[in-house]
Short mmCIF file of N, CA and C and ligand atoms in Angstrom, two decimals:
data_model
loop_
_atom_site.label_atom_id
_atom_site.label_comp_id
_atom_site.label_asym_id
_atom_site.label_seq_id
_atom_site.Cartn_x
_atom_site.Cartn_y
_atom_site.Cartn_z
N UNK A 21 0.84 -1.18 0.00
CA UNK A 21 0.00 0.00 0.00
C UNK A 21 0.89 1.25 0.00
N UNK A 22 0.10 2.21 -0.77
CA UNK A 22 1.45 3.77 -0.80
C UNK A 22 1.56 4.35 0.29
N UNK A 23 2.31 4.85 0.87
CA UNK A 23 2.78 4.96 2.25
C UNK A 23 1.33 6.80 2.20
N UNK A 24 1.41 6.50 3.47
CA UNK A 24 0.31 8.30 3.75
C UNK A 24 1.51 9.21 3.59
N UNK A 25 1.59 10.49 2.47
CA UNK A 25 2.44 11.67 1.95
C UNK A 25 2.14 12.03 3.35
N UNK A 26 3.10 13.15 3.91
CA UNK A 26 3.28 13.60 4.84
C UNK A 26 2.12 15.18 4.94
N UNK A 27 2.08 15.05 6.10
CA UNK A 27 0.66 16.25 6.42
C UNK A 27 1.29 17.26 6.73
N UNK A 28 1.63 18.22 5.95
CA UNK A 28 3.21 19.38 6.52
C UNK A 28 2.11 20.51 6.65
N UNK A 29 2.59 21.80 6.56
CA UNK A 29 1.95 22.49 7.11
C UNK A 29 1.07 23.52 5.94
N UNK A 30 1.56 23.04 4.84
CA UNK A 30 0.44 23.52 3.85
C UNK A 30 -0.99 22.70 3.82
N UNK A 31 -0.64 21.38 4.50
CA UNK A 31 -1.90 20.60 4.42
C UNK A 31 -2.57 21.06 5.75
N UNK A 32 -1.99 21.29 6.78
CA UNK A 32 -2.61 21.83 8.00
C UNK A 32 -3.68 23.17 7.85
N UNK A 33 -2.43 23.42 6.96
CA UNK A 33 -3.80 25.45 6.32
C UNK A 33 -4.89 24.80 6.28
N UNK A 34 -4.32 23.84 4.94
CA UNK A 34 -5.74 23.54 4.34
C UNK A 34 -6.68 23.08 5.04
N UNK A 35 -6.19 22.21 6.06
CA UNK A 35 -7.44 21.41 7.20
C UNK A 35 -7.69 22.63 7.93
N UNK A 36 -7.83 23.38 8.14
CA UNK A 36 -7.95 25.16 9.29
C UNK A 36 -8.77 25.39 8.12
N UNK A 37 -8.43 25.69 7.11
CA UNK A 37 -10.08 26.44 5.96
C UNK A 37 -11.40 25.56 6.18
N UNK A 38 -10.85 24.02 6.11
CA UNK A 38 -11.72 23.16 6.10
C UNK A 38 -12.82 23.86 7.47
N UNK A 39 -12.51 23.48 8.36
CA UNK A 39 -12.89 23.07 9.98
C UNK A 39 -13.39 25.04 9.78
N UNK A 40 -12.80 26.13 9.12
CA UNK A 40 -13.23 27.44 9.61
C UNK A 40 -15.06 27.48 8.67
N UNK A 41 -15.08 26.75 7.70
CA UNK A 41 -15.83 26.66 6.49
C UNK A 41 -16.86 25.94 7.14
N UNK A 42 -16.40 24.54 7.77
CA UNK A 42 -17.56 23.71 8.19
C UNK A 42 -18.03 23.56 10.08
N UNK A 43 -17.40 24.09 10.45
CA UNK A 43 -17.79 23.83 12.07
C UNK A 43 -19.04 24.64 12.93
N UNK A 44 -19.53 25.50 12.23
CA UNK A 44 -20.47 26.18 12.81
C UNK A 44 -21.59 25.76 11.93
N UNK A 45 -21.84 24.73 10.90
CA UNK A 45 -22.57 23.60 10.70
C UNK A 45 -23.67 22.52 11.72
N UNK A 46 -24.73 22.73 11.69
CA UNK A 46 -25.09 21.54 12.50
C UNK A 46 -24.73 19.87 11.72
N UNK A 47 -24.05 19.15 12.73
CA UNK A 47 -23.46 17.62 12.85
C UNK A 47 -22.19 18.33 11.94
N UNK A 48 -21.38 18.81 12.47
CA UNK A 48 -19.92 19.36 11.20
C UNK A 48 -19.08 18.19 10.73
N UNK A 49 -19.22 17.16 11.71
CA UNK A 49 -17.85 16.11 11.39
C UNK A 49 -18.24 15.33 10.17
N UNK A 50 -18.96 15.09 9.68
CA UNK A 50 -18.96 14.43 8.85
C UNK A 50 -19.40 15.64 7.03
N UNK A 51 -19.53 16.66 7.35
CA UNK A 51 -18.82 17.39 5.80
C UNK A 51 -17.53 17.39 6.01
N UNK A 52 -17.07 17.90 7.23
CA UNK A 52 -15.59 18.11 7.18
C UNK A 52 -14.67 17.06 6.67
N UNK A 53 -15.42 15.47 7.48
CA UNK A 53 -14.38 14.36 6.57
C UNK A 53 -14.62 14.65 4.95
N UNK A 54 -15.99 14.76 4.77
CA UNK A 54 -16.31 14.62 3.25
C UNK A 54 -15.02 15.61 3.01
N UNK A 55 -15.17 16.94 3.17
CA UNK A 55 -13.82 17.78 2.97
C UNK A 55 -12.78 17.52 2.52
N UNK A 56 -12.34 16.80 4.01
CA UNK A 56 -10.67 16.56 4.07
C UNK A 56 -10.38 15.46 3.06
N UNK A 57 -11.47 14.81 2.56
CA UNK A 57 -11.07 13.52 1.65
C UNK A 57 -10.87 14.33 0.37
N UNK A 58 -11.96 15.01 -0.24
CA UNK A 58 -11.78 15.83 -1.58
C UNK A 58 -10.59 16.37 -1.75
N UNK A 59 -10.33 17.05 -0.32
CA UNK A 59 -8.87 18.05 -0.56
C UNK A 59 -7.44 16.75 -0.42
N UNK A 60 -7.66 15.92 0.31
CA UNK A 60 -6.45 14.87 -0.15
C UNK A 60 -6.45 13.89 -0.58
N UNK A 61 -7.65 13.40 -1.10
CA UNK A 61 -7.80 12.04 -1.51
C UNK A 61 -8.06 10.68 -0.53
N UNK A 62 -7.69 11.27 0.95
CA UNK A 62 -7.90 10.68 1.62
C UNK A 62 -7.95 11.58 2.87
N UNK A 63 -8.52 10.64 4.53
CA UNK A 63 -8.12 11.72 5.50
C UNK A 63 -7.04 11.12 6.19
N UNK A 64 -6.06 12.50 5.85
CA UNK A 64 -4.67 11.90 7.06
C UNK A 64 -4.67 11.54 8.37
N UNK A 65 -4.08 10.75 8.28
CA UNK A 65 -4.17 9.99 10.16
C UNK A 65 -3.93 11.64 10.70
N UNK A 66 -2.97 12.26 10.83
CA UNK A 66 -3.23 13.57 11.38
C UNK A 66 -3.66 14.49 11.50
N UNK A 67 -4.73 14.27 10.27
CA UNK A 67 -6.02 15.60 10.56
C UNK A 67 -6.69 15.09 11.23
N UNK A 68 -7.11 13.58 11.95
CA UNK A 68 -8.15 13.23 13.01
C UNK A 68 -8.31 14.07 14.12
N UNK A 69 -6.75 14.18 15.22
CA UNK A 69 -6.97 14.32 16.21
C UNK A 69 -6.83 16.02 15.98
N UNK A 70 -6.38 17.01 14.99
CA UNK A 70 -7.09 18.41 14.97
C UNK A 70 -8.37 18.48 14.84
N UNK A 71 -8.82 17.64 14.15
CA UNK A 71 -10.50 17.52 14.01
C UNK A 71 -11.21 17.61 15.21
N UNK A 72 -11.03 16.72 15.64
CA UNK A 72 -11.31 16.23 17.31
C UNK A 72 -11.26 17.06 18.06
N UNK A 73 -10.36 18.04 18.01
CA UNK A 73 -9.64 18.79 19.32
C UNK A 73 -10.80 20.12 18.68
N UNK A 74 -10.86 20.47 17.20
CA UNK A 74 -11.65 21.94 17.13
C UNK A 74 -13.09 21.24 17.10
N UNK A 75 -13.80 20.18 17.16
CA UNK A 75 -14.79 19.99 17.12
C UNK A 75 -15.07 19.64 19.09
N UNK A 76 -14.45 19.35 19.69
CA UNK A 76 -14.49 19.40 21.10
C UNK A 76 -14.90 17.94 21.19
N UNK A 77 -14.51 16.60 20.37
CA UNK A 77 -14.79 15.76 20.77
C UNK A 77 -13.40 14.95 20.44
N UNK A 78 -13.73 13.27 20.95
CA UNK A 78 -12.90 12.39 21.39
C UNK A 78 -11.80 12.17 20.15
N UNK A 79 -10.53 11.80 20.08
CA UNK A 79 -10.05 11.26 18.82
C UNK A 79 -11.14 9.90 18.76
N UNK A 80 -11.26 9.23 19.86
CA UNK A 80 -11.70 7.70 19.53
C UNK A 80 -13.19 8.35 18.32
N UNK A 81 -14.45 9.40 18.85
CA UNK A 81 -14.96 9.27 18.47
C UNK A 81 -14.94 9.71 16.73
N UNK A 82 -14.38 10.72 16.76
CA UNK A 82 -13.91 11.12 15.29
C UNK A 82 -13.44 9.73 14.63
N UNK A 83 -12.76 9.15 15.05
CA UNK A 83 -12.06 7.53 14.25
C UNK A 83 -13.53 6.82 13.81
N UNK A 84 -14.09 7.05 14.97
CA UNK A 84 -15.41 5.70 15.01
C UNK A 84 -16.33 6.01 13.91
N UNK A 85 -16.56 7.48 13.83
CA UNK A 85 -17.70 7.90 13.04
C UNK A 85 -16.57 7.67 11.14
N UNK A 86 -15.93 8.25 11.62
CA UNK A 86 -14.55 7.39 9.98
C UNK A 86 -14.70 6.47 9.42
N UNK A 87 -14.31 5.47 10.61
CA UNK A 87 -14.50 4.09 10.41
C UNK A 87 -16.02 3.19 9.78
N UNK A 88 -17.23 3.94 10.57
CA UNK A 88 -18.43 3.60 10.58
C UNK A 88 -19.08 3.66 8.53
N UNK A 89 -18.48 4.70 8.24
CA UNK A 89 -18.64 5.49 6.81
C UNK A 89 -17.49 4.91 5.60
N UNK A 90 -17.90 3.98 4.61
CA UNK A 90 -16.98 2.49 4.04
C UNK A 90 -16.47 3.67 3.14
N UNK A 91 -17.01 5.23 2.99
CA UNK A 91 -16.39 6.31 1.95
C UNK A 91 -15.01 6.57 2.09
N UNK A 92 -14.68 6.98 3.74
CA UNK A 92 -13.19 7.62 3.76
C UNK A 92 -12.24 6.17 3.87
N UNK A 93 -11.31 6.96 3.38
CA UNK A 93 -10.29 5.82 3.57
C UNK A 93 -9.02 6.58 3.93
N UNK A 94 -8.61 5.94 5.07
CA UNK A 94 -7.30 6.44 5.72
C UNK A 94 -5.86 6.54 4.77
N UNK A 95 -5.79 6.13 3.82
CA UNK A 95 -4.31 6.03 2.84
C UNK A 95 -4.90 6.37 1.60
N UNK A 96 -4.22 6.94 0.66
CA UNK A 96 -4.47 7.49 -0.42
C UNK A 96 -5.14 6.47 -1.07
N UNK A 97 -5.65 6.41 -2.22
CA UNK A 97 -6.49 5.55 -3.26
C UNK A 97 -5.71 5.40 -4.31
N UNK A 98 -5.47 4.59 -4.76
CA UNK A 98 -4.74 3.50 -6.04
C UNK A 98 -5.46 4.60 -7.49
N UNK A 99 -4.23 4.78 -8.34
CA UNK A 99 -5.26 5.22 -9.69
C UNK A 99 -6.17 5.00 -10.09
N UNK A 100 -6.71 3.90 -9.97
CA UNK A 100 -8.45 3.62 -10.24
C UNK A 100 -8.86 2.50 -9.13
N UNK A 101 -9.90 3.31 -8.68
CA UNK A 101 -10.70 3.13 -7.16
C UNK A 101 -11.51 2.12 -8.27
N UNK A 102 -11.79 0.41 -7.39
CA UNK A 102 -12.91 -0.31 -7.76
C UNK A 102 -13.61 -0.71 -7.37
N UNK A 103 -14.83 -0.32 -6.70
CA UNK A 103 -15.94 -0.56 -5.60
C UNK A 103 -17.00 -2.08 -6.48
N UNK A 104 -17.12 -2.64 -5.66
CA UNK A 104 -17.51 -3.90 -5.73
C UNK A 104 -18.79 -3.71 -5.26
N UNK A 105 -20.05 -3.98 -5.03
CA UNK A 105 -21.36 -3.98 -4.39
C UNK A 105 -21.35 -5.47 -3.64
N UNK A 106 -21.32 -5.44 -2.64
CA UNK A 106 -21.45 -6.36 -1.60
C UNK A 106 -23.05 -6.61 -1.57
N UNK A 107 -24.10 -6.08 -1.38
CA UNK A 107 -25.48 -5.80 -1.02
C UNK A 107 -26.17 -7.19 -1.19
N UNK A 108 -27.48 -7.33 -0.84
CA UNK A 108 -28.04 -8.70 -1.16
C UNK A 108 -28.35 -8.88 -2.15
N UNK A 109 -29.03 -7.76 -3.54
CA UNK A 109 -29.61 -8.18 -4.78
C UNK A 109 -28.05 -8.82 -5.38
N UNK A 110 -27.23 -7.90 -5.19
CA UNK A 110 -25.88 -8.25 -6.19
C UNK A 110 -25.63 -10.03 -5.48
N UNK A 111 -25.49 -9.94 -4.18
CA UNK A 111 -24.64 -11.38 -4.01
C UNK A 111 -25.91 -12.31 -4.47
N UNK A 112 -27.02 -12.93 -4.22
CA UNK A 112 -28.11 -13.47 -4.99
C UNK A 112 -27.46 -13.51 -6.65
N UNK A 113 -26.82 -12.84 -6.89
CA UNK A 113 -26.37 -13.52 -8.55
C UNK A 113 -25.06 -13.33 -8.75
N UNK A 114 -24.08 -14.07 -7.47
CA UNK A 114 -22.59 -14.01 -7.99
C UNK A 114 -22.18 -13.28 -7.29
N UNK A 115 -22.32 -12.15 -6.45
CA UNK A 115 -21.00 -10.81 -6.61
C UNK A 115 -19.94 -11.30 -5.34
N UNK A 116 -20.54 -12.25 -4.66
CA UNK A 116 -19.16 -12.70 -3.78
C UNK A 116 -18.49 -13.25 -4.33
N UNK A 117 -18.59 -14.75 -5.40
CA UNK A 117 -17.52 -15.23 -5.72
C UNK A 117 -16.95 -14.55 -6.77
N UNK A 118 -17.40 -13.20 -7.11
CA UNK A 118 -16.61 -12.27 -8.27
C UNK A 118 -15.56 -11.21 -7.26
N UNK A 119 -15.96 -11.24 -6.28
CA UNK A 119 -15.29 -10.50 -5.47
C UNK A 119 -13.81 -11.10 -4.84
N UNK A 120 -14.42 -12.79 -4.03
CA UNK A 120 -13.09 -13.66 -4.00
C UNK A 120 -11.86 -13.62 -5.07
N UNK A 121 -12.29 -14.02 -6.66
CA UNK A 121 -11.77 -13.84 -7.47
C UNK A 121 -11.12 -12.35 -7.81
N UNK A 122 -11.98 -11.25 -7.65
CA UNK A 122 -10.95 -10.39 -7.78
C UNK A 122 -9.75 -9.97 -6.44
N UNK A 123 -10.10 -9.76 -5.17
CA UNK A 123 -9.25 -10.09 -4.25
C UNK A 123 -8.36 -10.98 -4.11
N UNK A 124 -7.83 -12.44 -5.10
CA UNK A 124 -7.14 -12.72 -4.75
C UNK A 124 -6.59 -13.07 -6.34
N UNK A 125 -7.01 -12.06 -7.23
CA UNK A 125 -6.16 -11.95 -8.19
C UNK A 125 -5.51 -10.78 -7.91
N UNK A 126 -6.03 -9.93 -7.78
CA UNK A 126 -4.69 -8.67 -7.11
C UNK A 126 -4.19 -9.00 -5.89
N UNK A 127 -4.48 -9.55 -5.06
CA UNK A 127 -3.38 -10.27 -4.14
C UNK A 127 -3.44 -9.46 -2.69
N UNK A 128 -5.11 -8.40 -3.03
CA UNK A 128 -4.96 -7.67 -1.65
C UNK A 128 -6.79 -7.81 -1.59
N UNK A 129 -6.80 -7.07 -0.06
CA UNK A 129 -7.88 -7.31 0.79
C UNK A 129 -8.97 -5.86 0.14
N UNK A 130 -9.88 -5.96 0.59
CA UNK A 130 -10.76 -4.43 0.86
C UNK A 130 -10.28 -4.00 1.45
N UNK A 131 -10.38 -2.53 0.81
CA UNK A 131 -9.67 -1.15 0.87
C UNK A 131 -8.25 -1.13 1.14
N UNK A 132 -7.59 -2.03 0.62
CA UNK A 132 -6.24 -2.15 0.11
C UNK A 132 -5.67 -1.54 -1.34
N UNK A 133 -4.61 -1.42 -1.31
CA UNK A 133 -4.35 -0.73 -2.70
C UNK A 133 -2.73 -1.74 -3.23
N UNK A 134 -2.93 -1.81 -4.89
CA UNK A 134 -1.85 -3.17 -4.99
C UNK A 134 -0.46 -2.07 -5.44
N UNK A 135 0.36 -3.11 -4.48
CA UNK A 135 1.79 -2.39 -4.33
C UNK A 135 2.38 -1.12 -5.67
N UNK A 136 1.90 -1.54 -6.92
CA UNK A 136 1.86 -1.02 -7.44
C UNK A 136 0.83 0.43 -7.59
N UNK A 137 0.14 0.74 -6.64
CA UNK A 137 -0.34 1.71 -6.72
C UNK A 137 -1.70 2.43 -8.04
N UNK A 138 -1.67 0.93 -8.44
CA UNK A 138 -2.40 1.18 -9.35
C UNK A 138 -4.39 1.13 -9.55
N UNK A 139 -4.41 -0.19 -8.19
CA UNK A 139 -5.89 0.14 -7.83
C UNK A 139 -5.98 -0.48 -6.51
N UNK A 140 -7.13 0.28 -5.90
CA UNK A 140 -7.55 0.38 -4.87
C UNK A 140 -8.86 -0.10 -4.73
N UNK A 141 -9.00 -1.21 -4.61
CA UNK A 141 -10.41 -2.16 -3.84
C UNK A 141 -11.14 -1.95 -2.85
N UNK A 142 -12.53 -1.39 -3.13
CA UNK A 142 -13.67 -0.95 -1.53
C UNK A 142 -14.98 -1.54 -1.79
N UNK A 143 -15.62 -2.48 -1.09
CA UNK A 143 -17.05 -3.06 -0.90
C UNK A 143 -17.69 -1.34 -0.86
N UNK A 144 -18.66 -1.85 -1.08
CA UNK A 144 -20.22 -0.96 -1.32
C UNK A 144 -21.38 -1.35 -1.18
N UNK A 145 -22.24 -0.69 -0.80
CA UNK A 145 -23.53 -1.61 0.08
C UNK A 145 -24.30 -0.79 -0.67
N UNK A 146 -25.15 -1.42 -2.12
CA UNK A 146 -25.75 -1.38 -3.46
C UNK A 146 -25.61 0.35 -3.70
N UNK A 147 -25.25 0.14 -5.08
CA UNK A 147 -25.33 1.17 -5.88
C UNK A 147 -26.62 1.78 -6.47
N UNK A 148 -27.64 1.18 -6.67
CA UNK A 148 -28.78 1.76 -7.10
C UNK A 148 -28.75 0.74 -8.79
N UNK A 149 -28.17 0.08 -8.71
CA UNK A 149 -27.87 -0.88 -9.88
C UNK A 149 -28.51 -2.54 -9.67
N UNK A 150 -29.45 -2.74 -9.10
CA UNK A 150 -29.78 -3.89 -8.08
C UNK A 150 -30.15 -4.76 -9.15
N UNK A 151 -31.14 -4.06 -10.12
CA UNK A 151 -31.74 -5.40 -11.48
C UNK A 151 -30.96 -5.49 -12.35
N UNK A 152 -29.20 -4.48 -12.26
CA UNK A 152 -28.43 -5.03 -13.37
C UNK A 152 -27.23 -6.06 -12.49
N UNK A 153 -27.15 -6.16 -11.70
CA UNK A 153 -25.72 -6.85 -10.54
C UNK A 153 -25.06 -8.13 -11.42
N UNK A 154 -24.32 -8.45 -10.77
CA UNK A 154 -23.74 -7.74 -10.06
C UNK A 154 -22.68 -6.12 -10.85
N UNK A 155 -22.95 -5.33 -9.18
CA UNK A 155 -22.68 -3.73 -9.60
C UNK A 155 -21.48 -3.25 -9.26
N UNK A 156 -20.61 -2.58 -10.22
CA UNK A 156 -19.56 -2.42 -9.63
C UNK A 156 -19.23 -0.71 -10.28
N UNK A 157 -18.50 -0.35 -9.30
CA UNK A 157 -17.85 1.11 -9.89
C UNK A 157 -16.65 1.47 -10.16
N UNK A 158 -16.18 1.79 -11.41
CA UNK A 158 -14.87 2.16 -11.81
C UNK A 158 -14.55 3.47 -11.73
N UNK A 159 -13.64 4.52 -10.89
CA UNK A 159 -13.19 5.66 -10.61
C UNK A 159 -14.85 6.68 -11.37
N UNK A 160 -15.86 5.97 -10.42
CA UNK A 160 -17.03 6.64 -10.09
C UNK A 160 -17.81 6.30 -11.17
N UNK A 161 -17.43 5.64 -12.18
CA UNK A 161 -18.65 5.06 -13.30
C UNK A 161 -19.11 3.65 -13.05
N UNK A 162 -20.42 3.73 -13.19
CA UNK A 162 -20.91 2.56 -12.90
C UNK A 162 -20.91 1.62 -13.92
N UNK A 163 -20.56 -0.04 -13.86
CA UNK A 163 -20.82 -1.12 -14.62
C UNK A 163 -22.17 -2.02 -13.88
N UNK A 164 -22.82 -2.72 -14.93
CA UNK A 164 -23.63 -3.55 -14.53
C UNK A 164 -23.71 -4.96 -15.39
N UNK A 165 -24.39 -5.98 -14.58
CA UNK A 165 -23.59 -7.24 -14.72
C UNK A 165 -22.46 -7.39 -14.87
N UNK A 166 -21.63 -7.23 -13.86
CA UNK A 166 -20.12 -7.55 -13.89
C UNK A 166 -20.07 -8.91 -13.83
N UNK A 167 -18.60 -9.25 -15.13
CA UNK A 167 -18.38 -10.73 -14.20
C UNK A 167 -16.78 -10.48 -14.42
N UNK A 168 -16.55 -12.34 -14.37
CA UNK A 168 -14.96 -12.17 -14.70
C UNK A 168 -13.93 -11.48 -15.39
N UNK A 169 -14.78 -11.52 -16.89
CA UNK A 169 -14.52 -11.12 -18.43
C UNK A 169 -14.24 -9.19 -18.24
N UNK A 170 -15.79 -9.11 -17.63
CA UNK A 170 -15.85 -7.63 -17.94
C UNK A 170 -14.52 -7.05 -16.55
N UNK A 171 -14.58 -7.34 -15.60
CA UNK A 171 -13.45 -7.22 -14.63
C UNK A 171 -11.92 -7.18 -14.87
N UNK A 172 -11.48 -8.40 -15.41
CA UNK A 172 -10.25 -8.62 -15.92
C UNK A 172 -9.68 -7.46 -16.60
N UNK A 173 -10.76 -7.18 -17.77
CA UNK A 173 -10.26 -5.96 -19.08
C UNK A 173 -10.13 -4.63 -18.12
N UNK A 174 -11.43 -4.24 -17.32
CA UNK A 174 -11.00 -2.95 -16.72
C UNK A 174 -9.74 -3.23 -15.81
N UNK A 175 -9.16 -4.26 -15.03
CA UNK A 175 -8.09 -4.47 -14.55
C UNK A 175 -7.15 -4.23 -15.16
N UNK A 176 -7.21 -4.93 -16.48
CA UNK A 176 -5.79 -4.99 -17.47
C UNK A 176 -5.70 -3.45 -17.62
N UNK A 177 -6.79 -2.82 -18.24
CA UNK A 177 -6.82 -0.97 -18.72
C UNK A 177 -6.00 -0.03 -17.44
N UNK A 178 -6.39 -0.72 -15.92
CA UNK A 178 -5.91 0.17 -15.07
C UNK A 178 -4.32 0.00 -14.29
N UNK A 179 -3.71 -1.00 -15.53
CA UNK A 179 -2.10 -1.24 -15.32
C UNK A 179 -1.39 -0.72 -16.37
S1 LIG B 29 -27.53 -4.57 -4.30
FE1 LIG B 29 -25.88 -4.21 -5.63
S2 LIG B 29 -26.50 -2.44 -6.68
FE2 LIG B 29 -28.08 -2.72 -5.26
#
């Protein structure tokens, strides 16, 4: 996985616009992650606990509400993000054992990214694609009936 770029102090500005923009928001923590993800692609392990500290709550709870939300992801994202639909219409026709198969043809887990940096794997709990499944999303475009065939090629395209 690509190591987290360092959070120096131009990224700190940037998290201070964030938090000045969104905190007088009712429920702020969760635009602000939306935020901090847009502005880095991901949220740095070290914008949590500023988060925390100007929102007046816990690091644990800032992590939890992170964690709770399958959107942010703590380490940057692979050149092409491939969200899989986990949901019940999709698995009812395949999408787990399309999922096994792709997890252990790239050789990594959910929300892992392959050493190469080239894609980044995240479950999704249905896309709105339920009578075409199984549903999957390529750097935000949707496919329907995915299988092996159609998987492989967008794999091969994103090396
Ligand atoms: S269950 Fe997969 S798109 Fe709805």
């Amino acid at each position: 996985m690509p190591a987290t770029p360092a959070f120096d102090a131009a990224g700190e500005e940037t998290l201070r616009d964030i938090l000045n923009a969104h905190r007088d928001l009712e429920g702020p923590l969760l635009p602000i992650l939306h935020a901090v993800q847009e502005a880095f692609g991901h949220v740095p392990q070290e914008a949590l606990p500023i988060i925390a500290q100007d929102l007046n709550i816990s690091r644990a709870e800032a992590h939890g509400v992170m964690s709770f939300y399958h959107d942010f992801r703590e380490n940057p994202a692979g050149r092409t993000v491939l969200k899989l639909c986990r949901a019940e219409a999709c698995q009812s026709v395949g999408a787990d054992a399309l999922a096994d198969r792709t997890r252990e043809k790239l050789g990594i887990d959910w929300h892992d990214t392959t050493a190469d940096g080239a894609i980044t794997l995240e479950p999704v709990f249905c896309l709105g694609l339920c009578a075409c499944g199984p549903a999957a999303m390529v750097n935000g475009k949707l496919v329907g009936r995915a299988d092996a065939a159609k998987l492989d090629k967008i794999l091969e395209g994103a090396r």
